[in-house]
Short mmCIF file of C-alpha atoms and ligand atoms in Angstrom, two decimals:
data_model
loop_
_atom_site.label_atom_id
_atom_site.label_comp_id
_atom_site.label_asym_id
_atom_site.label_seq_id
_atom_site.Cartn_x
_atom_site.Cartn_y
_atom_site.Cartn_z
CA MET A 1143 -9.84 -20.20 11.89
CA LYS A 1144 -6.70 -21.37 10.05
CA VAL A 1145 -5.46 -18.98 7.74
CA LEU A 1146 -2.53 -19.56 4.69
CA VAL A 1147 0.01 -16.52 4.39
CA VAL A 1148 0.97 -17.03 0.69
CA GLY A 1149 4.94 -15.33 0.18
CA SER A 1150 8.11 -15.91 1.67
CA GLY A 1151 9.40 -12.14 2.38
CA GLY A 1152 9.97 -9.79 5.12
CA ARG A 1153 6.30 -8.54 4.93
CA GLU A 1154 4.57 -12.26 4.92
CA HIS A 1155 6.88 -12.27 8.47
CA ALA A 1156 5.19 -9.58 9.47
CA ILE A 1157 1.47 -10.75 8.47
CA ALA A 1158 1.92 -14.12 9.85
CA TRP A 1159 3.16 -12.31 12.90
CA LYS A 1160 -0.10 -10.56 13.63
CA LEU A 1161 -2.62 -13.12 12.25
CA ALA A 1162 -0.66 -15.18 14.81
CA GLN A 1163 -2.19 -12.98 17.40
CA SER A 1164 -5.50 -13.31 16.53
CA ALA A 1165 -8.19 -14.58 19.09
CA GLN A 1166 -9.84 -15.89 16.24
CA VAL A 1167 -6.83 -17.76 14.37
CA GLU A 1168 -6.27 -21.00 15.92
CA LYS A 1169 -3.05 -21.67 13.31
CA VAL A 1170 -1.34 -19.77 10.72
CA PHE A 1171 0.67 -21.81 7.77
CA CYS A 1172 2.82 -20.11 5.38
CA CYS A 1173 3.87 -20.91 1.72
CA PRO A 1174 6.06 -21.38 1.58
CA GLY A 1175 7.43 -18.64 4.48
CA ASN A 1176 11.19 -18.31 5.26
CA ALA A 1177 13.35 -19.41 8.76
CA GLY A 1178 11.61 -16.52 10.75
CA THR A 1179 7.82 -17.47 9.69
CA VAL A 1180 8.09 -21.01 11.64
CA GLU A 1181 7.89 -18.88 15.36
CA VAL A 1182 4.68 -17.94 13.75
CA ALA A 1183 3.25 -20.59 11.43
CA GLU A 1184 3.56 -23.74 9.70
CA ASN A 1185 5.53 -23.52 6.83
CA ILE A 1186 4.68 -25.66 3.43
CA PRO A 1187 6.00 -26.29 0.70
CA SER A 1188 5.32 -24.27 -2.21
CA PHE A 1189 3.23 -25.85 -5.59
CA SER A 1190 3.54 -26.12 -8.22
CA ASP A 1191 0.28 -24.25 -9.31
CA PHE A 1192 -3.15 -22.27 -7.78
CA TYR A 1193 -5.63 -25.56 -8.25
CA LYS A 1194 -2.93 -27.74 -5.77
CA MET A 1195 -2.69 -25.23 -3.55
CA ALA A 1196 -6.36 -24.45 -3.76
CA ASP A 1197 -6.61 -28.63 -3.04
CA TRP A 1198 -4.48 -27.95 0.06
CA ALA A 1199 -6.44 -25.54 1.51
CA LEU A 1200 -9.95 -26.97 1.06
CA GLY A 1201 -8.11 -30.39 2.61
CA ASN A 1202 -6.96 -28.09 5.56
CA ASP A 1203 -9.84 -26.01 6.64
CA ILE A 1204 -8.56 -22.84 5.63
CA GLY A 1205 -10.86 -20.12 6.32
CA LEU A 1206 -8.90 -16.87 4.47
CA THR A 1207 -5.90 -17.21 2.51
CA VAL A 1208 -4.25 -14.17 2.43
CA VAL A 1209 -1.44 -12.92 -0.56
CA GLY A 1210 1.79 -11.34 0.36
CA PRO A 1211 3.76 -10.84 -2.94
CA GLU A 1212 2.11 -8.97 -6.45
CA ALA A 1213 3.37 -12.06 -8.74
CA PRO A 1214 0.64 -14.88 -7.34
CA LEU A 1215 -2.03 -12.17 -7.40
CA ALA A 1216 -1.21 -11.01 -10.89
CA ASP A 1217 -1.22 -15.06 -11.74
CA GLY A 1218 -4.51 -15.02 -10.95
CA ILE A 1219 -4.44 -16.74 -7.48
CA SER A 1220 -7.58 -15.29 -5.94
CA ASP A 1221 -9.41 -16.14 -9.39
CA ILE A 1222 -8.55 -19.97 -8.76
CA PHE A 1223 -9.35 -19.49 -5.11
CA LEU A 1224 -12.88 -18.28 -5.21
CA GLU A 1225 -13.36 -20.32 -8.20
CA LYS A 1226 -12.78 -23.12 -5.51
CA GLY A 1227 -15.37 -21.16 -2.79
CA LEU A 1228 -12.13 -20.22 -0.69
CA LYS A 1229 -12.39 -16.89 0.97
CA ILE A 1230 -9.22 -14.90 0.16
CA PHE A 1231 -7.76 -11.97 0.12
CA GLY A 1232 -6.27 -10.60 -2.70
CA PRO A 1233 -7.27 -8.47 -5.43
CA LYS A 1234 -8.54 -11.05 -8.56
CA LYS A 1235 -6.18 -10.86 -12.05
CA ALA A 1236 -7.84 -8.32 -13.67
CA ALA A 1237 -8.10 -5.76 -10.47
CA ALA A 1238 -4.49 -7.07 -10.02
CA ARG A 1239 -3.44 -5.10 -13.33
CA LEU A 1240 -3.23 -2.44 -11.68
CA GLU A 1241 0.08 -3.10 -10.79
CA ALA A 1242 1.44 -5.29 -13.20
CA SER A 1243 0.91 -3.06 -15.75
CA LYS A 1244 1.94 0.87 -15.65
CA SER A 1245 0.33 1.57 -19.01
CA PHE A 1246 -3.03 0.34 -17.60
CA ALA A 1247 -2.41 1.81 -14.09
CA LYS A 1248 -1.95 5.24 -16.30
CA GLU A 1249 -4.48 5.03 -18.42
CA ILE A 1250 -6.75 4.98 -15.19
CA MET A 1251 -5.10 7.56 -13.53
CA LEU A 1252 -5.63 9.76 -16.52
CA ALA A 1253 -9.23 9.17 -16.87
CA SER A 1254 -10.33 9.38 -12.76
CA GLY A 1255 -8.95 12.43 -12.96
CA VAL A 1256 -5.54 11.43 -10.01
CA LYS A 1257 -3.04 13.50 -10.12
CA THR A 1258 0.04 11.76 -12.12
CA ALA A 1259 3.13 12.65 -13.74
CA GLU A 1260 2.77 13.67 -17.55
CA GLY A 1261 3.15 10.22 -19.22
CA LYS A 1262 3.18 8.09 -22.51
CA VAL A 1263 3.26 4.20 -23.43
CA PHE A 1264 5.56 3.41 -26.00
CA SER A 1265 6.10 -0.11 -27.80
CA ALA A 1266 8.77 0.91 -30.51
CA PHE A 1267 11.98 1.45 -29.14
CA GLU A 1268 12.76 4.07 -31.92
CA GLU A 1269 9.62 5.99 -30.97
CA ALA A 1270 10.61 5.41 -27.03
CA LYS A 1271 13.90 6.59 -27.98
CA SER A 1272 13.23 9.85 -30.32
CA TYR A 1273 10.27 10.73 -26.84
CA VAL A 1274 13.26 10.82 -24.52
CA GLU A 1275 15.34 13.28 -27.32
CA GLU A 1276 12.63 15.51 -27.22
CA LYS A 1277 11.60 15.76 -23.88
CA GLY A 1278 15.54 15.91 -22.40
CA ALA A 1279 16.91 14.58 -18.98
CA PRO A 1280 15.95 14.50 -15.86
CA ILE A 1281 13.05 11.39 -17.00
CA VAL A 1282 12.15 8.04 -16.25
CA VAL A 1283 11.76 5.22 -17.71
CA LYS A 1284 9.56 2.63 -16.58
CA ALA A 1285 9.49 -1.45 -17.83
CA ASP A 1286 5.24 -1.69 -18.35
CA GLY A 1287 4.91 -5.15 -16.19
CA LEU A 1288 6.08 -6.77 -13.10
CA ALA A 1289 10.19 -6.41 -12.44
CA ALA A 1290 10.22 -7.02 -9.11
CA GLY A 1291 10.63 -3.42 -7.93
CA LYS A 1292 13.68 -3.10 -10.65
CA GLY A 1293 12.12 -1.94 -13.50
CA VAL A 1294 12.14 1.75 -13.13
CA VAL A 1295 14.89 4.06 -13.93
CA VAL A 1296 14.96 7.37 -12.87
CA ALA A 1297 17.38 8.73 -15.56
CA THR A 1298 19.66 12.28 -14.87
CA SER A 1299 20.52 12.15 -18.40
CA GLU A 1300 19.50 11.47 -21.71
CA SER A 1301 22.05 8.91 -22.59
CA GLU A 1302 21.35 7.29 -19.19
CA ALA A 1303 17.11 7.01 -20.19
CA ILE A 1304 18.55 5.48 -24.05
CA ASP A 1305 20.54 2.77 -21.87
CA ALA A 1306 17.51 1.53 -20.45
CA LEU A 1307 15.10 1.39 -23.03
CA LYS A 1308 17.85 -0.48 -24.51
CA GLU A 1309 17.71 -2.83 -21.62
CA MET A 1310 13.94 -3.09 -21.30
CA MET A 1311 12.84 -3.40 -24.91
CA LEU A 1312 15.76 -4.44 -26.89
CA ASP A 1313 17.79 -7.04 -24.51
CA LYS A 1314 14.60 -7.82 -22.87
CA ARG A 1315 16.02 -8.11 -19.03
CA PHE A 1316 13.09 -8.39 -17.97
CA GLY A 1317 11.57 -10.14 -20.80
CA ASP A 1318 8.28 -9.53 -21.58
CA SER A 1319 7.47 -7.04 -18.85
CA GLY A 1320 10.05 -4.70 -20.71
CA ALA A 1321 7.74 -5.04 -24.58
CA SER A 1322 6.37 -1.60 -24.03
CA VAL A 1323 7.66 1.26 -21.71
CA VAL A 1324 5.90 3.64 -19.71
CA ILE A 1325 8.30 7.20 -19.92
CA GLU A 1326 7.19 9.95 -17.46
CA LYS A 1327 7.97 13.35 -15.87
CA CYS A 1328 10.15 13.59 -13.56
CA LEU A 1329 8.71 14.66 -10.43
CA GLU A 1330 10.50 16.47 -7.40
CA GLY A 1331 9.59 16.68 -4.13
CA LYS A 1332 9.08 13.44 -1.14
CA GLU A 1333 7.64 10.21 -1.27
CA SER A 1334 5.00 8.30 1.09
CA SER A 1335 3.60 4.61 1.20
CA VAL A 1336 -0.22 5.19 2.06
CA MET A 1337 -2.45 2.20 1.72
CA ALA A 1338 -5.45 0.76 2.09
CA ILE A 1339 -8.24 -1.95 2.82
CA VAL A 1340 -10.90 -2.86 0.28
CA ASP A 1341 -13.59 -5.10 0.03
CA GLY A 1342 -14.69 -3.74 -3.42
CA GLU A 1343 -16.75 -0.97 -2.02
CA THR A 1344 -15.63 0.13 1.74
CA VAL A 1345 -12.14 1.68 1.77
CA ARG A 1346 -10.08 1.80 5.31
CA PRO A 1347 -6.42 3.60 5.36
CA LEU A 1348 -4.19 1.86 7.36
CA VAL A 1349 -1.49 4.79 8.39
CA ILE A 1350 1.07 5.88 6.37
CA SER A 1351 4.87 5.22 6.13
CA ARG A 1352 7.54 6.61 3.75
CA ASP A 1353 10.08 4.18 2.19
CA PHE A 1354 13.82 4.33 1.79
CA LYS A 1355 14.47 2.75 -1.75
CA ARG A 1356 17.66 3.86 -2.80
CA LEU A 1357 20.73 1.32 -2.03
CA GLN A 1358 22.97 4.22 -0.18
CA ASP A 1359 23.31 6.49 2.28
CA ASN A 1360 22.70 10.30 0.48
CA ASP A 1361 20.90 9.35 -2.05
CA LYS A 1362 23.30 6.81 -3.50
CA GLY A 1363 23.16 3.64 -5.24
CA PRO A 1364 20.23 1.81 -7.40
CA ASN A 1365 16.81 1.78 -6.68
CA THR A 1366 15.89 -1.27 -4.68
CA GLY A 1367 12.55 -2.55 -3.40
CA GLY A 1368 13.11 -0.39 0.18
CA MET A 1369 16.13 -0.54 2.09
CA GLY A 1370 14.51 0.65 5.42
CA ALA A 1371 10.38 2.00 6.19
CA ILE A 1372 9.08 4.29 9.06
CA SER A 1373 5.60 5.03 10.23
CA PRO A 1374 4.00 7.53 10.68
CA SER A 1375 6.26 9.26 7.83
CA ASN A 1376 7.86 12.58 8.12
CA ILE A 1377 6.38 13.70 5.11
CA ILE A 1378 2.62 13.71 5.41
CA PRO A 1379 0.91 12.65 8.52
CA ASP A 1380 -1.64 9.95 9.48
CA SER A 1381 -4.22 12.56 9.50
CA GLU A 1382 -4.36 12.95 5.58
CA ALA A 1383 -5.09 9.63 4.74
CA PRO A 1384 -8.40 9.95 4.33
CA ARG A 1385 -8.11 13.04 2.20
CA VAL A 1386 -5.62 10.52 0.18
CA MET A 1387 -8.93 8.22 0.33
CA GLU A 1388 -11.29 10.64 -1.20
CA GLU A 1389 -8.89 12.08 -3.96
CA VAL A 1390 -7.31 8.69 -5.05
CA PHE A 1391 -8.56 5.86 -4.09
CA LYS A 1392 -12.64 6.24 -4.46
CA PRO A 1393 -12.02 7.97 -8.01
CA VAL A 1394 -9.55 5.03 -8.82
CA LEU A 1395 -11.21 2.49 -7.30
CA SER A 1396 -14.69 3.57 -9.52
CA GLU A 1397 -12.76 4.00 -12.47
CA LEU A 1398 -12.14 0.22 -12.13
CA LYS A 1399 -15.49 -0.13 -11.10
CA LYS A 1400 -17.21 1.27 -14.24
CA ARG A 1401 -14.93 -1.39 -16.31
CA GLY A 1402 -16.88 -4.46 -14.65
CA VAL A 1403 -13.41 -4.97 -11.97
CA ASP A 1404 -14.08 -5.00 -8.36
CA PHE A 1405 -10.93 -4.69 -6.48
CA CYS A 1406 -10.67 -6.43 -2.95
CA GLY A 1407 -7.27 -6.33 -0.88
CA PHE A 1408 -4.58 -4.25 -0.35
CA LEU A 1409 -4.37 -1.66 -1.99
CA TYR A 1410 -0.97 0.96 -2.55
CA ALA A 1411 -0.57 4.11 -3.67
CA GLY A 1412 3.24 5.40 -4.17
CA LEU A 1413 2.85 9.20 -3.91
CA MET A 1414 5.48 11.78 -4.79
CA ILE A 1415 4.39 14.88 -2.64
CA THR A 1416 6.20 17.97 -4.02
CA PRO A 1417 6.99 21.09 -2.79
CA GLU A 1418 3.67 22.79 -2.95
CA GLY A 1419 2.51 20.15 -0.92
CA GLU A 1420 0.79 18.42 -4.16
CA ALA A 1421 0.27 14.86 -3.87
CA ASN A 1422 0.68 13.04 -7.46
CA VAL A 1423 1.15 9.24 -7.89
CA LEU A 1424 4.06 7.28 -8.52
CA GLU A 1425 2.87 3.95 -8.97
CA PHE A 1426 -0.22 1.16 -7.81
CA ASN A 1427 0.61 -1.75 -6.05
CA CYS A 1428 -1.79 -4.43 -5.22
CA ARG A 1429 -0.52 -5.64 -2.17
CA LEU A 1430 1.09 -3.86 1.10
CA GLY A 1431 4.66 -2.71 0.74
CA ASP A 1432 7.54 -4.51 1.73
CA PRO A 1433 8.81 -3.27 4.17
CA GLU A 1434 6.17 -1.12 4.74
CA THR A 1435 4.27 -3.55 6.48
CA GLN A 1436 7.04 -4.15 9.10
CA VAL A 1437 6.30 -0.66 10.56
CA ILE A 1438 2.30 -0.34 9.96
CA LEU A 1439 1.96 -4.05 11.26
CA ALA A 1440 3.70 -3.31 14.35
CA ARG A 1441 1.37 0.05 14.67
CA LEU A 1442 -1.88 -1.86 14.03
CA GLU A 1443 -3.78 -2.08 17.08
CA SER A 1444 -6.72 -3.96 15.31
CA ASP A 1445 -6.88 -7.34 15.06
CA LEU A 1446 -5.69 -7.72 11.17
CA ALA A 1447 -7.53 -11.64 10.77
CA GLU A 1448 -10.83 -10.07 11.66
CA LEU A 1449 -10.33 -7.23 9.12
CA LEU A 1450 -9.24 -9.05 6.21
CA LEU A 1451 -12.15 -11.85 7.02
CA ALA A 1452 -15.03 -8.86 7.39
CA ALA A 1453 -12.77 -7.54 3.96
CA ALA A 1454 -13.33 -11.06 2.31
CA GLU A 1455 -16.56 -11.36 2.86
CA GLY A 1456 -17.73 -8.02 1.63
CA LYS A 1457 -18.70 -6.68 5.09
CA LEU A 1458 -15.86 -4.10 5.92
CA SER A 1459 -18.45 -1.24 6.55
CA GLU A 1460 -18.48 -2.70 10.05
CA LYS A 1461 -14.96 -2.39 11.14
CA GLU A 1462 -13.09 0.47 11.89
CA ILE A 1463 -9.28 0.35 12.20
CA LYS A 1464 -7.84 1.13 15.47
CA ASN A 1465 -4.04 1.87 15.12
CA SER A 1466 -1.06 2.75 18.28
CA PRO A 1467 0.09 6.67 17.49
CA THR A 1468 3.85 5.51 18.83
CA THR A 1469 6.14 5.75 16.11
CA ALA A 1470 7.98 2.54 14.26
CA ALA A 1471 11.10 2.67 12.07
CA CYS A 1472 12.59 -0.56 10.57
CA VAL A 1473 16.36 -1.46 8.57
CA VAL A 1474 16.77 -4.17 5.79
CA ALA A 1475 20.02 -5.71 6.24
CA SER A 1476 20.65 -7.07 2.87
CA SER A 1477 23.10 -9.52 1.15
CA LYS A 1478 26.38 -8.59 -0.73
CA GLY A 1479 25.45 -7.63 -4.17
CA TYR A 1480 21.81 -6.52 -3.64
CA PRO A 1481 19.51 -5.64 -6.18
CA LEU A 1482 22.43 -7.71 -8.33
CA LYS A 1483 23.17 -11.05 -7.85
CA VAL A 1484 23.71 -12.14 -4.51
CA GLU A 1485 25.48 -15.25 -3.12
CA ASP A 1486 23.38 -17.41 -0.53
CA GLY A 1487 23.96 -19.36 2.34
CA LYS A 1488 26.17 -17.12 4.70
CA GLU A 1489 25.35 -18.16 8.75
CA ILE A 1490 23.44 -15.47 10.73
CA GLU A 1491 24.27 -15.13 13.48
CA GLY A 1492 22.55 -12.99 16.96
CA LEU A 1493 18.78 -13.72 16.11
CA PHE A 1494 16.63 -11.99 18.74
CA LYS A 1495 12.99 -12.79 19.31
CA GLY A 1496 10.54 -11.93 22.06
CA ARG A 1497 11.04 -8.51 23.04
CA ALA A 1498 7.90 -5.88 22.09
CA ASP A 1499 9.98 -2.77 21.05
CA GLN A 1500 12.32 -5.07 19.01
CA ILE A 1501 11.31 -6.92 16.50
CA VAL A 1502 13.15 -9.15 13.70
CA PHE A 1503 11.10 -10.35 11.06
CA GLN A 1504 13.10 -12.47 8.50
CA ALA A 1505 12.74 -12.76 4.76
CA GLY A 1506 15.56 -13.69 2.71
CA THR A 1507 15.85 -16.63 5.52
CA ARG A 1508 16.23 -20.52 5.39
CA ALA A 1509 16.89 -22.99 8.08
CA GLU A 1510 19.72 -25.14 7.72
CA GLY A 1511 19.31 -27.60 11.30
CA GLU A 1512 19.39 -25.27 14.70
CA LYS A 1513 21.44 -23.16 11.87
CA VAL A 1514 19.73 -19.27 10.46
CA LEU A 1515 21.27 -19.13 6.68
CA THR A 1516 20.84 -16.34 3.81
CA LYS A 1517 18.63 -17.19 0.69
CA GLY A 1518 18.33 -13.78 -1.05
CA GLY A 1519 19.08 -10.15 -1.01
CA ARG A 1520 16.83 -8.69 0.86
CA VAL A 1521 17.50 -10.65 4.10
CA LEU A 1522 15.93 -9.35 7.57
CA VAL A 1523 14.77 -6.21 9.03
CA VAL A 1524 14.72 -5.41 12.38
CA THR A 1525 12.00 -3.30 13.63
CA GLY A 1526 12.18 -0.38 16.91
CA LEU A 1527 9.10 0.99 17.69
CA ASP A 1528 8.68 3.96 20.56
CA LYS A 1529 7.29 6.90 20.73
CA ASP A 1530 9.36 9.16 18.75
CA LEU A 1531 11.20 8.09 15.19
CA PRO A 1532 14.93 9.13 16.90
CA THR A 1533 14.25 6.51 19.74
CA ALA A 1534 12.48 4.23 17.07
CA LEU A 1535 15.43 4.30 15.23
CA LYS A 1536 17.99 4.24 17.78
CA LYS A 1537 16.41 0.98 19.16
CA ALA A 1538 15.59 -0.74 15.43
CA TYR A 1539 19.99 -0.35 14.65
CA GLN A 1540 20.49 -1.57 17.87
CA GLY A 1541 18.80 -4.21 17.09
CA LEU A 1542 20.54 -4.96 14.35
CA GLU A 1543 24.03 -4.33 15.30
CA GLU A 1544 22.99 -7.10 17.33
CA ILE A 1545 23.44 -9.28 13.80
CA GLN A 1546 25.80 -10.22 11.85
CA PHE A 1547 26.42 -12.07 8.33
CA GLU A 1548 29.03 -12.39 5.69
CA GLY A 1549 28.49 -9.04 3.57
CA MET A 1550 25.86 -8.00 5.53
CA HIS A 1551 24.59 -4.28 4.13
CA TYR A 1552 22.63 -2.24 5.86
CA ARG A 1553 21.72 2.05 5.26
CA SER A 1554 22.93 4.15 8.29
CA ASP A 1555 20.59 7.02 7.31
CA ILE A 1556 16.67 5.78 7.46
CA GLY A 1557 14.56 7.93 8.63
CA GLN A 1558 16.28 11.04 7.83
CA LEU A 1559 14.23 13.76 5.84
CA GLY A 1560 16.83 14.06 3.41
CA SER A 1561 16.93 11.37 2.33
CA SER A 1562 15.16 9.14 -0.27
P1 LIG B 879 7.34 3.12 -9.10
O1 LIG B 879 7.92 1.55 -9.03
O2 LIG B 879 6.67 3.65 -10.06
O3 LIG B 879 7.05 3.70 -7.39
O4 LIG B 879 8.66 4.01 -9.26
C1 LIG B 879 9.83 3.53 -8.35
C2 LIG B 879 10.67 4.44 -7.53
O5 LIG B 879 10.67 5.69 -8.67
C3 LIG B 879 9.56 5.52 -7.21
O6 LIG B 879 9.18 5.01 -5.69
C4 LIG B 879 10.70 7.01 -7.22
O7 LIG B 879 11.36 7.21 -6.25
C5 LIG B 879 10.96 6.34 -8.44
N1 LIG B 879 9.85 6.97 -9.59
C6 LIG B 879 9.25 6.85 -10.14
N2 LIG B 879 8.39 7.51 -10.65
C7 LIG B 879 8.83 8.66 -10.55
C8 LIG B 879 8.68 9.56 -11.44
N3 LIG B 879 6.97 10.66 -12.31
N4 LIG B 879 9.50 11.25 -10.89
C9 LIG B 879 10.53 11.04 -10.13
N5 LIG B 879 11.05 9.65 -9.80
C10 LIG B 879 10.36 8.50 -9.95
N1 LIG B 880 8.49 -0.95 -0.65
C1 LIG B 880 8.33 -0.60 -1.54
C2 LIG B 880 6.79 -1.42 -2.20
O1 LIG B 880 6.67 -2.46 -1.71
O2 LIG B 880 6.59 -1.34 -3.46
#
């Protein structure tokens, strides 16, 4: 079978890397991929629309398409591929709203009785401002729509929350995504990411991971898409995943079904585990996490292509997922300026490949002749694998220390219990 991976980040490099290991997979294509995906796949240029991409997939005998990022899913790529008779793993537009609209996600959580922070939706600035003044800080402001992981502000003062509202609702920093906002109670605790493969009926959990979102060490700097990840999480063990399926995933999926929406794809719940041990849902994503994928797939022993094809055909109930008990840890190297504006085109030196316990997944990179240059905020991650967290982290950091580019930044406290 030939497979197509849509996307260009570290998550997509990891997905392509894992799919390429399958005995069922003859060839992997990445659209558009990056300078690292060429190690395991053929990169093809982006298309101007999904109909053209689907025509290319039909013409090139693609047996399965796997979509990495949320934007094409929210824009309906799966609807179009399915209409053309192609097999695709990723939810249709109506189901992708679980990520693309935080107010929709809140409504579904409340209707299905899933634990989440108390909150309210606003589309008028003055009303939102009054609510912030009434509730006080700390308080969390979230742009309703997609904002590339940058639309959430955990405000420690009322003025910070009101500034965030201004930016989102009046200055339109995120365009229409900030036309309405969800304002919710700030929860205390430690986060973990739980993901599953879903085929519309059956839900199979993947191993649990923990993502580190702050840009700088010691809880400093803005939230980013994620600066590192570990799996297992040191907050909630893998053995809790079945319980999270029963208490969170299944109620939400059945609420969607009641509304005529079937979910087929990766489903991700960001959980806040309170000091009392209660799991509250912070967000849903309709895709795998980045950089969580770079640790989860490193631990996956099952054949990913087999699992995703079965899910795309509605036959996931016939499959079980097998994972390695090893620990995986990854650290992101980002460009100077991330998560704001960055300067591209810096040469990356010291890249290595072919090690089983230290894997480089490229993200914001492009090839120019023999050189690999930076192209974006998060440039690459190194995943280390070993029997326990300290040694897995050591391997990730040792790998990262071999790599250099101008303005390279990474955190030195990934994996620590007190970090976030
Ligand atoms: P989200 O995209 O909704 O997951 O939010 C991004 C990040 O903001 C989360 O990973 C948390 O670190 C933080 N966050 C979101 N909602 C809350 C909340 N209600 N309380 C505290 N932190 C939150
Ligand atoms: N690392 C968080 C996310 O992918 O949403």
